[in-house]
Amino acid sequence: MPDSKIVTRLTEIVGQRNTLTRQDEIGAYQPEGARPKAVLFPANIEQVSEVLRFAASESLSVIPAGSGTKLNLGNITEGADIVLSTKNLNRIIEHGASDLVATAECGTLLSEFQSRLREQNQFLPVDPPHLLSGATLGGIIASNDSGPLRLGYGTMRELLIGLKVVRADGTVFKGGSKVVKNVAGYDLPKLFVGSLGTLGIIAEATFRLYPIPESSRTCLVSFDNLDNSHESVMSLLKSDLVISSLEHLSPALASALGERAGIDVKGNSYTLAVRVMNVEKAVRDQMKTILDLCSKAGGSGVMVEGEKEEKLWEEIREFTSRLSGPGGTVARANVLITDVPGVFRLLEGFPERSGIEVYSSARAGNGVVAVSMDGEREALVSSLKELRIFSEERGGSLVIWAADSNVKKRVGVWGNIGTSLGIMKRIKRNFDPENILNPGRLV
Ligand SMILES: Cc1cc2nc3c(=O)[nH]c(=O)nc-3n(C[C@H](O)[C@H](O)[C@H](O)COP(=O)(O)OP(=O)(O)OC[C@H]3O[C@@H](n4cnc5c(N)ncnc54)[C@H](O)[C@@H]3O)c2cc1C
């Protein structure tokens, strides 16, 4: 079918005002520079189904999107005939405050969802990047993005209990429910966590919620060297403290964040940001224990609360995009907790050897090191390759989160996927036999 007829049919399904076709309007909805024939904003699940049925019949590739904050995640896309954004699927369907569960359409912005839940003093404890600039519930599930709260509350995998998905052939599939323990057989909703839009368009989701803690405080503790800061990380993790977030900031990042958040951080030091969220007395007592433990390893700390604390965590959450800027390279090294100092040492050498700028923060209780890099392409490629070898040799992995396509191609987004690739491909074929959804993102 000629493009003009395709666009006409798509416009019939979702309506003129919910269709973008002009290059100047498409803006952020262009995965890796691909030029979609149309960007669609269906108003309801029926329209999503109809678009997919039509796409399948014409073999058109469909890129699911929320706000488009992470559209480039994964391998370079092999096709983008249609971008389908869930932005208009943004109703909060039910908030069962007494049962600590809520169901919402997946185009709902996380920030709006949190505002509604806050009315009942509850929240969904995820804090991924782009929280303020438009991350939607569906996009967060599909990318399994997470932030510093991951230590205390886990990721979407732990919080998602039910899902409604439109499959590639347009049929609607429901998995799980609003009952927290209700999974018989395979836990299918979890299959969609991190599926990057390759298995279906997530339309609705049900989450378990938590009460907003009465009090929150953070101490920022600086150390003269990495051995001492790591020793404190290990003492904190082995203690019976209930820590919500524990970030281990590289000296460059600590200085930059201190400046941005208006906090006096000791220059050129590895710094821990330790957050406790609990009832006031528990927060006070635990903060004291944390400072005592850290000072035994030579750390000196400042306490942060209120607006300054919020600002600090916003800067930590967003540093990969704010410090590296548009087009920056972002990677995540996933290693054992005890290998985090090794990753830091490797990164420390890059600026001098390759002339690149590096900022990094370890989610120290999870072994996830977020790294942002800026510099010459060749230097970026060789540094990322080195980091991947280091991580994989220790049983971990390095995932490229954002980079220009040339860097992605030369380094590879995922690295060595091991024996699960065949199974993943079979799952993909089962859900999307014509390979119309986000083709190519899967290795
Ligand atoms: C479509 C698809 C392709 C994958 N390709 C590879 C691969 O080539 N090599 C490899 O080592 N692993 C791959 N994985 C698996 C997955 O990325 C790894 O398991 C992940 O790196 C580690 O997952 P995690 O649960 O430990 O950490 P997580 O915290 O879940 O994942 C780390 C980050 O990797 C990203 N991620 C997870 N799953 C996907 C995904 N599906 N597509 C894109 N990003 C994802 C997430 O956004 C996530 O935040 C793929 C998974 C899927 C569903």
Short mmCIF file of C-alpha atoms and ligand atoms in Angstrom, two decimals:
data_model
loop_
_atom_site.label_atom_id
_atom_site.label_comp_id
_atom_site.label_asym_id
_atom_site.label_seq_id
_atom_site.Cartn_x
_atom_site.Cartn_y
_atom_site.Cartn_z
CA MET A 1 0.00 0.00 0.00
CA PRO A 2 1.42 3.46 -0.83
CA ASP A 3 2.47 5.66 2.07
CA SER A 4 -0.28 8.18 1.51
CA LYS A 5 -2.95 5.47 1.89
CA ILE A 6 -1.25 4.09 4.98
CA VAL A 7 -1.27 7.50 6.61
CA THR A 8 -4.91 8.05 5.63
CA ARG A 9 -5.95 4.75 7.20
CA LEU A 10 -3.96 5.43 10.40
CA THR A 11 -5.49 8.89 10.64
CA GLU A 12 -8.95 7.36 10.30
CA ILE A 13 -8.25 5.07 13.23
CA VAL A 14 -6.90 7.60 15.73
CA GLY A 15 -8.20 10.90 14.31
CA GLN A 16 -6.43 13.83 12.68
CA ARG A 17 -5.61 15.62 15.93
CA ASN A 18 -3.92 12.51 17.33
CA THR A 19 -1.65 12.01 14.31
CA LEU A 20 1.64 13.73 13.50
CA THR A 21 3.17 13.40 10.08
CA ARG A 22 5.16 16.60 9.49
CA GLN A 23 8.90 16.30 10.04
CA ASP A 24 8.99 19.45 12.17
CA GLU A 25 6.30 18.06 14.50
CA ILE A 26 7.75 14.62 15.01
CA GLY A 27 10.67 15.95 17.05
CA ALA A 28 11.62 13.57 19.85
CA TYR A 29 9.69 10.67 18.33
CA GLN A 30 12.42 9.65 15.91
CA PRO A 31 14.28 6.64 17.19
CA GLU A 32 17.90 7.02 16.13
CA GLY A 33 17.01 9.38 13.36
CA ALA A 34 14.56 6.96 11.68
CA ARG A 35 11.76 8.82 9.93
CA PRO A 36 8.35 7.34 10.82
CA LYS A 37 5.46 7.73 8.41
CA ALA A 38 3.31 8.84 11.33
CA VAL A 39 3.38 9.32 15.08
CA LEU A 40 0.09 8.24 16.63
CA PHE A 41 -1.49 9.03 19.98
CA PRO A 42 -4.44 6.61 20.30
CA ALA A 43 -7.18 7.67 22.71
CA ASN A 44 -8.05 4.19 23.98
CA ILE A 45 -7.04 0.53 23.93
CA GLU A 46 -9.43 -0.26 21.06
CA GLN A 47 -7.56 2.20 18.84
CA VAL A 48 -4.23 0.68 19.86
CA SER A 49 -5.57 -2.75 18.84
CA GLU A 50 -6.82 -1.45 15.54
CA VAL A 51 -3.50 0.24 14.71
CA LEU A 52 -1.64 -2.98 15.47
CA ARG A 53 -4.04 -5.10 13.43
CA PHE A 54 -3.53 -2.77 10.49
CA ALA A 55 0.25 -2.67 10.98
CA ALA A 56 0.41 -6.47 11.09
CA SER A 57 -1.66 -6.76 7.91
CA GLU A 58 0.67 -4.36 6.08
CA SER A 59 3.92 -5.55 7.75
CA LEU A 60 4.60 -2.10 9.16
CA SER A 61 7.08 -1.78 12.00
CA VAL A 62 5.73 -0.16 15.17
CA ILE A 63 7.79 1.59 17.82
CA PRO A 64 5.90 1.81 21.11
CA ALA A 65 6.59 5.02 23.01
CA GLY A 66 5.57 6.90 26.10
CA SER A 67 7.02 10.40 26.16
CA GLY A 68 9.98 9.32 24.07
CA THR A 69 12.63 9.84 26.79
CA LYS A 70 14.39 6.51 26.15
CA LEU A 71 13.38 5.69 22.58
CA ASN A 72 16.96 4.91 21.60
CA LEU A 73 17.50 2.21 24.20
CA GLY A 74 18.79 -1.08 22.88
CA ASN A 75 20.25 -2.04 19.54
CA ILE A 76 19.73 0.31 16.62
CA THR A 77 16.20 -0.05 15.32
CA GLU A 78 15.69 -1.86 12.01
CA GLY A 79 12.47 -0.08 11.18
CA ALA A 80 10.14 2.62 12.39
CA ASP A 81 7.12 2.96 10.11
CA ILE A 82 4.85 3.98 12.96
CA VAL A 83 5.61 5.42 16.38
CA LEU A 84 2.71 4.69 18.71
CA SER A 85 2.71 6.81 21.85
CA THR A 86 0.56 5.95 24.86
CA LYS A 87 0.53 9.59 26.02
CA ASN A 88 -3.27 9.81 25.74
CA LEU A 89 -3.79 6.62 27.70
CA ASN A 90 -3.32 8.50 30.93
CA ARG A 91 -6.19 7.74 33.28
CA ILE A 92 -5.67 6.53 36.79
CA ILE A 93 -8.24 3.77 36.90
CA GLU A 94 -8.31 2.81 40.55
CA HIS A 95 -6.44 3.59 43.72
CA GLY A 96 -7.27 1.01 46.37
CA ALA A 97 -5.59 2.89 49.20
CA SER A 98 -6.68 0.38 51.87
CA ASP A 99 -5.17 -2.46 49.84
CA LEU A 100 -2.05 -0.49 48.83
CA VAL A 101 -2.61 -1.11 45.12
CA ALA A 102 -3.34 1.15 42.15
CA THR A 103 -4.11 0.63 38.48
CA ALA A 104 -3.36 3.19 35.80
CA GLU A 105 -3.12 3.47 32.05
CA CYS A 106 0.48 3.26 30.99
CA GLY A 107 0.84 6.66 29.36
CA THR A 108 0.33 8.23 32.80
CA LEU A 109 3.35 10.27 33.80
CA LEU A 110 5.05 8.88 36.88
CA SER A 111 5.09 12.40 38.34
CA GLU A 112 1.29 12.66 37.98
CA PHE A 113 0.74 9.18 39.33
CA GLN A 114 2.78 10.08 42.42
CA SER A 115 0.77 13.29 42.94
CA ARG A 116 -2.46 11.34 42.99
CA LEU A 117 -1.12 8.66 45.31
CA ARG A 118 0.27 11.33 47.63
CA GLU A 119 -3.30 12.46 48.37
CA GLN A 120 -3.61 9.20 50.33
CA ASN A 121 -0.05 9.43 51.68
CA GLN A 122 1.16 6.59 49.44
CA PHE A 123 3.69 6.28 46.64
CA LEU A 124 5.15 3.98 44.02
CA PRO A 125 8.78 3.71 45.13
CA VAL A 126 10.59 4.07 41.82
CA ASP A 127 12.78 7.05 40.95
CA PRO A 128 14.27 6.56 37.47
CA PRO A 129 15.87 9.35 35.43
CA HIS A 130 13.51 11.60 33.47
CA LEU A 131 11.02 11.42 36.33
CA LEU A 132 10.31 15.12 35.94
CA SER A 133 10.75 15.37 32.18
CA GLY A 134 8.08 12.90 31.19
CA ALA A 135 8.81 9.27 32.10
CA THR A 136 5.56 7.31 31.72
CA LEU A 137 4.59 4.18 33.64
CA GLY A 138 4.72 2.07 30.47
CA GLY A 139 8.13 3.38 29.47
CA ILE A 140 9.55 2.66 32.90
CA ILE A 141 8.19 -0.89 32.88
CA ALA A 142 9.43 -1.54 29.34
CA SER A 143 12.91 -0.23 30.05
CA ASN A 144 13.03 -1.55 33.63
CA ASP A 145 14.63 1.73 34.50
CA SER A 146 15.28 2.36 38.15
CA GLY A 147 16.98 4.86 40.43
CA PRO A 148 18.55 5.13 43.88
CA LEU A 149 15.42 3.84 45.68
CA ARG A 150 16.14 0.46 44.13
CA LEU A 151 18.12 -0.57 47.22
CA GLY A 152 15.21 -0.10 49.61
CA TYR A 153 12.29 -1.09 47.41
CA GLY A 154 13.52 -3.07 44.41
CA THR A 155 12.64 -2.34 40.78
CA MET A 156 9.47 -2.57 38.71
CA ARG A 157 9.81 -6.33 38.89
CA GLU A 158 8.93 -6.26 42.57
CA LEU A 159 6.21 -3.62 42.25
CA LEU A 160 4.25 -4.68 39.17
CA ILE A 161 1.46 -7.15 39.94
CA GLY A 162 -0.87 -6.93 36.95
CA LEU A 163 -0.74 -5.88 33.33
CA LYS A 164 -2.93 -5.36 30.29
CA VAL A 165 -1.03 -5.59 27.02
CA VAL A 166 -2.02 -5.23 23.38
CA ARG A 167 -0.20 -7.91 21.43
CA ALA A 168 1.28 -7.45 17.98
CA ASP A 169 -1.82 -8.95 16.31
CA GLY A 170 -4.09 -6.50 18.16
CA THR A 171 -5.46 -8.94 20.72
CA VAL A 172 -5.56 -7.87 24.34
CA PHE A 173 -3.85 -9.96 26.98
CA LYS A 174 -4.21 -9.62 30.76
CA GLY A 175 -1.73 -11.03 33.23
CA GLY A 176 -1.66 -10.98 37.03
CA SER A 177 -4.32 -8.95 38.85
CA LYS A 178 -4.78 -6.39 41.58
CA VAL A 179 -4.31 -9.04 44.24
CA VAL A 180 -0.71 -8.94 45.35
CA LYS A 181 -0.29 -12.73 45.59
CA ASN A 182 -2.22 -14.03 42.64
CA VAL A 183 0.16 -15.68 40.26
CA ALA A 184 -0.52 -19.22 39.20
CA GLY A 185 1.93 -20.61 36.66
CA TYR A 186 4.35 -18.28 34.87
CA ASP A 187 4.47 -14.73 36.18
CA LEU A 188 3.77 -13.16 32.79
CA PRO A 189 3.65 -9.47 33.80
CA LYS A 190 7.32 -9.72 34.78
CA LEU A 191 8.19 -10.86 31.27
CA PHE A 192 7.29 -7.37 30.09
CA VAL A 193 9.62 -5.67 32.55
CA GLY A 194 12.64 -4.72 30.44
CA SER A 195 11.01 -6.02 27.25
CA LEU A 196 11.68 -2.66 25.55
CA GLY A 197 8.47 -2.72 23.60
CA THR A 198 9.44 -5.87 21.74
CA LEU A 199 6.63 -8.09 23.05
CA GLY A 200 3.54 -5.89 23.11
CA ILE A 201 2.23 -2.44 23.94
CA ILE A 202 1.71 -2.15 27.66
CA ALA A 203 -1.63 -0.44 28.12
CA GLU A 204 -2.52 -0.71 31.80
CA ALA A 205 -0.65 -1.77 34.90
CA THR A 206 -1.40 -2.49 38.54
CA PHE A 207 1.23 -1.81 41.18
CA ARG A 208 1.68 -2.48 44.84
CA LEU A 209 2.25 0.71 46.78
CA TYR A 210 3.95 1.85 49.96
CA PRO A 211 3.06 4.46 52.56
CA ILE A 212 5.17 7.61 52.29
CA PRO A 213 7.65 7.41 55.16
CA GLU A 214 7.14 9.98 57.91
CA SER A 215 10.68 11.31 57.70
CA SER A 216 13.71 11.25 55.41
CA ARG A 217 17.31 12.36 55.84
CA THR A 218 20.53 11.87 53.93
CA CYS A 219 24.11 12.06 55.02
CA LEU A 220 26.85 12.79 52.56
CA VAL A 221 30.09 11.31 53.82
CA SER A 222 33.43 12.08 52.13
CA PHE A 223 36.55 9.93 52.32
CA ASP A 224 40.17 10.51 51.47
CA ASN A 225 40.43 7.34 49.46
CA LEU A 226 38.42 4.63 47.78
CA ASP A 227 39.45 1.82 50.13
CA ASN A 228 37.98 3.69 53.07
CA SER A 229 34.74 4.59 51.34
CA HIS A 230 34.30 0.99 50.18
CA GLU A 231 35.02 -0.29 53.69
CA SER A 232 32.16 1.89 54.93
CA VAL A 233 29.86 0.60 52.19
CA MET A 234 30.52 -2.94 53.37
CA SER A 235 29.95 -2.03 57.05
CA LEU A 236 26.67 -0.32 56.17
CA LEU A 237 25.46 -3.26 54.11
CA LYS A 238 26.34 -5.76 56.81
CA SER A 239 24.65 -3.73 59.54
CA ASP A 240 20.99 -4.02 60.53
CA LEU A 241 20.31 -0.48 59.30
CA VAL A 242 17.36 -0.09 56.93
CA ILE A 243 18.83 2.08 54.19
CA SER A 244 16.63 3.34 51.32
CA SER A 245 19.41 4.53 49.00
CA LEU A 246 23.18 4.18 49.07
CA GLU A 247 25.09 5.87 46.28
CA HIS A 248 28.86 5.77 46.04
CA LEU A 249 29.86 8.88 44.09
CA SER A 250 33.14 9.30 42.24
CA PRO A 251 35.14 12.41 43.29
CA ALA A 252 34.29 14.24 40.05
CA LEU A 253 30.58 13.54 40.46
CA ALA A 254 30.54 14.39 44.17
CA SER A 255 32.06 17.82 43.47
CA ALA A 256 29.72 18.51 40.56
CA LEU A 257 26.61 17.43 42.47
CA GLY A 258 27.62 19.34 45.58
CA GLU A 259 27.85 22.47 43.47
CA ARG A 260 24.56 21.87 41.66
CA ALA A 261 22.65 21.06 44.84
CA GLY A 262 24.31 23.85 46.86
CA ILE A 263 25.92 21.48 49.38
CA ASP A 264 29.44 21.87 50.68
CA VAL A 265 31.11 18.59 49.66
CA LYS A 266 34.77 18.00 50.41
CA GLY A 267 36.76 18.35 47.17
CA ASN A 268 38.18 15.38 45.32
CA SER A 269 36.80 12.67 47.60
CA TYR A 270 34.86 9.51 47.12
CA THR A 271 31.55 10.29 48.77
CA LEU A 272 28.66 8.20 50.02
CA ALA A 273 25.09 9.50 49.90
CA VAL A 274 23.16 7.46 52.46
CA ARG A 275 19.42 7.97 52.75
CA VAL A 276 17.09 6.66 55.44
CA MET A 277 13.31 6.99 55.13
CA ASN A 278 11.34 5.89 58.15
CA VAL A 279 9.58 7.25 61.25
CA GLU A 280 11.39 10.27 62.68
CA LYS A 281 12.98 8.52 65.65
CA ALA A 282 14.30 5.66 63.53
CA VAL A 283 15.74 8.13 61.02
CA ARG A 284 17.48 10.10 63.75
CA ASP A 285 18.91 7.00 65.45
CA GLN A 286 20.05 5.42 62.20
CA MET A 287 21.69 8.60 60.95
CA LYS A 288 23.79 8.67 64.09
CA THR A 289 24.82 5.02 63.61
CA ILE A 290 25.68 5.68 59.94
CA LEU A 291 27.89 8.65 60.81
CA ASP A 292 29.60 6.63 63.57
CA LEU A 293 30.26 3.69 61.23
CA CYS A 294 31.60 5.93 58.47
CA SER A 295 33.79 8.00 60.77
CA LYS A 296 35.51 4.78 61.90
CA ALA A 297 36.78 4.50 58.31
CA GLY A 298 37.84 8.14 58.25
CA GLY A 299 34.71 9.64 56.68
CA SER A 300 33.42 13.09 57.50
CA GLY A 301 29.78 13.86 56.83
CA VAL A 302 27.17 16.53 56.38
CA MET A 303 23.47 15.96 56.98
CA VAL A 304 20.91 17.04 54.39
CA GLU A 305 17.14 17.24 54.71
CA GLY A 306 14.07 18.97 53.30
CA GLU A 307 14.29 20.72 49.94
CA LYS A 308 18.06 20.40 49.76
CA GLU A 309 17.77 16.65 50.17
CA GLU A 310 15.17 16.44 47.40
CA LYS A 311 17.40 18.53 45.14
CA LEU A 312 20.41 16.31 45.90
CA TRP A 313 18.53 13.13 44.96
CA GLU A 314 17.14 14.75 41.84
CA GLU A 315 20.69 15.60 40.76
CA ILE A 316 21.91 12.06 41.53
CA ARG A 317 19.00 10.54 39.60
CA GLU A 318 19.50 12.76 36.58
CA PHE A 319 23.27 13.19 36.45
CA THR A 320 23.79 11.01 33.40
CA SER A 321 21.79 13.35 31.20
CA ARG A 322 22.50 16.64 32.97
CA LEU A 323 26.28 16.33 33.15
CA SER A 324 26.92 14.66 29.82
CA GLY A 325 24.34 16.69 27.94
CA PRO A 326 22.53 15.68 24.76
CA GLY A 327 24.44 13.11 22.75
CA GLY A 328 26.48 12.01 25.77
CA THR A 329 27.42 8.41 26.33
CA VAL A 330 25.81 6.57 29.22
CA ALA A 331 26.53 3.01 30.31
CA ARG A 332 25.74 0.78 33.23
CA ALA A 333 28.25 -1.69 34.56
CA ASN A 334 26.48 -4.45 36.48
CA VAL A 335 28.98 -6.18 38.78
CA LEU A 336 29.25 -7.77 42.20
CA ILE A 337 29.19 -5.31 45.09
CA THR A 338 32.79 -6.21 45.87
CA ASP A 339 33.86 -5.41 42.29
CA VAL A 340 32.60 -1.82 42.44
CA PRO A 341 35.99 -0.40 43.61
CA GLY A 342 37.64 -2.14 40.64
CA VAL A 343 35.23 -0.42 38.26
CA PHE A 344 35.96 2.94 39.90
CA ARG A 345 39.73 2.40 39.61
CA LEU A 346 39.42 1.57 35.94
CA LEU A 347 37.27 4.65 35.32
CA GLU A 348 39.70 6.85 37.24
CA GLY A 349 42.39 6.16 34.65
CA PHE A 350 40.30 7.08 31.59
CA PRO A 351 40.50 10.90 31.72
CA GLU A 352 44.30 10.87 31.77
CA ARG A 353 44.77 8.04 29.29
CA SER A 354 42.03 8.93 26.80
CA GLY A 355 41.18 12.54 27.55
CA ILE A 356 37.52 11.79 28.22
CA GLU A 357 35.40 13.26 30.98
CA VAL A 358 33.87 10.63 33.28
CA TYR A 359 31.26 10.90 36.02
CA SER A 360 30.10 7.79 37.86
CA SER A 361 27.94 6.65 40.72
CA ALA A 362 27.51 3.14 42.05
CA ARG A 363 24.22 1.94 43.43
CA ALA A 364 26.53 0.48 46.02
CA GLY A 365 24.13 -2.05 47.50
CA ASN A 366 23.21 -3.44 44.07
CA GLY A 367 26.51 -3.34 42.18
CA VAL A 368 25.10 -1.17 39.38
CA VAL A 369 27.53 1.57 38.33
CA ALA A 370 26.03 4.34 36.21
CA VAL A 371 28.69 6.01 34.09
CA SER A 372 28.46 9.06 31.90
CA MET A 373 31.29 9.84 29.48
CA ASP A 374 32.08 12.62 27.08
CA GLY A 375 34.93 12.88 24.61
CA GLU A 376 36.35 11.78 21.27
CA ARG A 377 34.60 8.85 19.65
CA GLU A 378 37.69 6.62 19.44
CA ALA A 379 38.44 7.18 23.11
CA LEU A 380 34.85 6.42 24.07
CA VAL A 381 34.85 3.19 22.08
CA SER A 382 38.08 1.91 23.59
CA SER A 383 37.08 2.91 27.13
CA LEU A 384 33.70 1.21 26.87
CA LYS A 385 35.28 -1.94 25.46
CA GLU A 386 37.73 -2.00 28.36
CA LEU A 387 34.93 -1.55 30.86
CA ARG A 388 32.95 -4.36 29.25
CA ILE A 389 35.89 -6.77 29.38
CA PHE A 390 36.47 -5.89 33.02
CA SER A 391 32.79 -6.43 33.94
CA GLU A 392 32.28 -9.62 31.95
CA GLU A 393 35.50 -11.21 33.22
CA ARG A 394 34.02 -10.88 36.70
CA GLY A 395 30.66 -12.40 35.76
CA GLY A 396 28.95 -9.06 35.24
CA SER A 397 27.87 -7.08 32.20
CA LEU A 398 28.07 -3.67 30.61
CA VAL A 399 24.95 -2.29 28.94
CA ILE A 400 25.21 0.80 26.75
CA TRP A 401 22.33 3.00 27.79
CA ALA A 402 22.88 5.90 25.39
CA ALA A 403 25.50 6.57 22.75
CA ASP A 404 25.73 7.70 19.15
CA SER A 405 24.88 4.93 16.70
CA ASN A 406 28.47 4.55 15.58
CA VAL A 407 29.63 3.88 19.14
CA LYS A 408 26.72 1.48 19.71
CA LYS A 409 27.59 -0.48 16.56
CA ARG A 410 31.26 -0.77 17.42
CA VAL A 411 30.91 -1.60 21.09
CA GLY A 412 27.62 -3.54 20.99
CA VAL A 413 24.79 -2.59 23.29
CA TRP A 414 24.50 -5.78 25.34
CA GLY A 415 27.80 -7.61 25.22
CA ASN A 416 27.89 -11.34 25.72
CA ILE A 417 24.32 -12.49 26.25
CA GLY A 418 25.22 -16.14 26.85
CA THR A 419 22.83 -19.04 26.46
CA SER A 420 19.53 -17.23 26.99
CA LEU A 421 19.49 -15.60 23.54
CA GLY A 422 17.74 -18.55 21.82
CA ILE A 423 15.01 -18.62 24.46
CA MET A 424 14.51 -14.85 24.18
CA LYS A 425 14.18 -15.12 20.40
CA ARG A 426 11.56 -17.87 20.76
CA ILE A 427 9.59 -15.78 23.24
CA LYS A 428 9.73 -12.85 20.84
CA ARG A 429 8.52 -15.05 17.94
CA ASN A 430 5.65 -16.30 20.04
CA PHE A 431 4.40 -12.84 20.99
CA ASP A 432 5.25 -11.12 17.71
CA PRO A 433 5.67 -13.65 14.88
CA GLU A 434 5.83 -10.97 12.16
CA ASN A 435 8.51 -9.04 14.09
CA ILE A 436 6.70 -5.73 13.80
CA LEU A 437 7.29 -4.42 17.33
CA ASN A 438 10.59 -2.59 17.83
CA PRO A 439 12.38 -4.81 15.31
CA GLY A 440 16.09 -5.19 15.89
CA ARG A 441 16.25 -3.98 19.49
CA LEU A 442 16.72 -7.59 20.53
CA VAL A 443 20.18 -8.91 19.74
C1 LIG B 1 14.71 -7.56 24.12
C2 LIG B 1 15.84 -7.93 25.03
C3 LIG B 1 17.10 -7.91 24.56
C4 LIG B 1 18.14 -8.23 25.38
N1 LIG B 1 19.36 -8.29 24.87
C5 LIG B 1 20.36 -8.56 25.68
C6 LIG B 1 21.65 -8.65 25.18
O1 LIG B 1 21.88 -8.53 23.99
N2 LIG B 1 22.67 -8.89 26.03
C7 LIG B 1 22.43 -9.05 27.35
O2 LIG B 1 23.37 -9.27 28.12
N3 LIG B 1 21.21 -9.02 27.85
C8 LIG B 1 20.18 -8.77 27.05
N4 LIG B 1 18.94 -8.76 27.53
C9 LIG B 1 18.72 -9.09 28.88
C10 LIG B 1 18.81 -7.94 29.78
O3 LIG B 1 19.15 -6.77 29.17
C11 LIG B 1 19.86 -8.27 30.74
O4 LIG B 1 19.38 -9.31 31.48
C12 LIG B 1 20.12 -7.03 31.55
O5 LIG B 1 21.24 -6.40 30.99
C13 LIG B 1 20.37 -7.32 32.94
O6 LIG B 1 19.13 -7.43 33.48
P1 LIG B 1 18.89 -7.27 34.98
O7 LIG B 1 17.55 -7.81 35.19
O8 LIG B 1 19.98 -7.82 35.76
O9 LIG B 1 19.05 -5.77 35.23
P2 LIG B 1 18.02 -4.72 34.91
O10 LIG B 1 18.17 -3.68 35.89
O11 LIG B 1 16.71 -5.31 34.65
O12 LIG B 1 18.49 -4.27 33.54
C14 LIG B 1 19.52 -3.40 33.37
C15 LIG B 1 18.98 -2.53 32.36
O13 LIG B 1 19.06 -3.16 31.08
C16 LIG B 1 17.92 -2.78 30.36
N5 LIG B 1 17.21 -3.84 29.84
C17 LIG B 1 16.70 -4.89 30.47
N6 LIG B 1 16.06 -5.63 29.61
C18 LIG B 1 16.16 -4.98 28.46
C19 LIG B 1 15.67 -5.22 27.22
N7 LIG B 1 14.89 -6.20 26.97
N8 LIG B 1 15.97 -4.42 26.26
C20 LIG B 1 16.71 -3.34 26.50
N9 LIG B 1 17.15 -3.00 27.68
C21 LIG B 1 16.89 -3.85 28.63
C22 LIG B 1 16.91 -2.19 31.23
O14 LIG B 1 16.42 -1.02 30.76
C23 LIG B 1 17.49 -2.30 32.59
O15 LIG B 1 17.27 -1.22 33.43
C24 LIG B 1 17.89 -8.52 26.71
C25 LIG B 1 16.61 -8.52 27.18
C26 LIG B 1 15.59 -8.28 26.33
C27 LIG B 1 14.19 -8.36 26.83
#
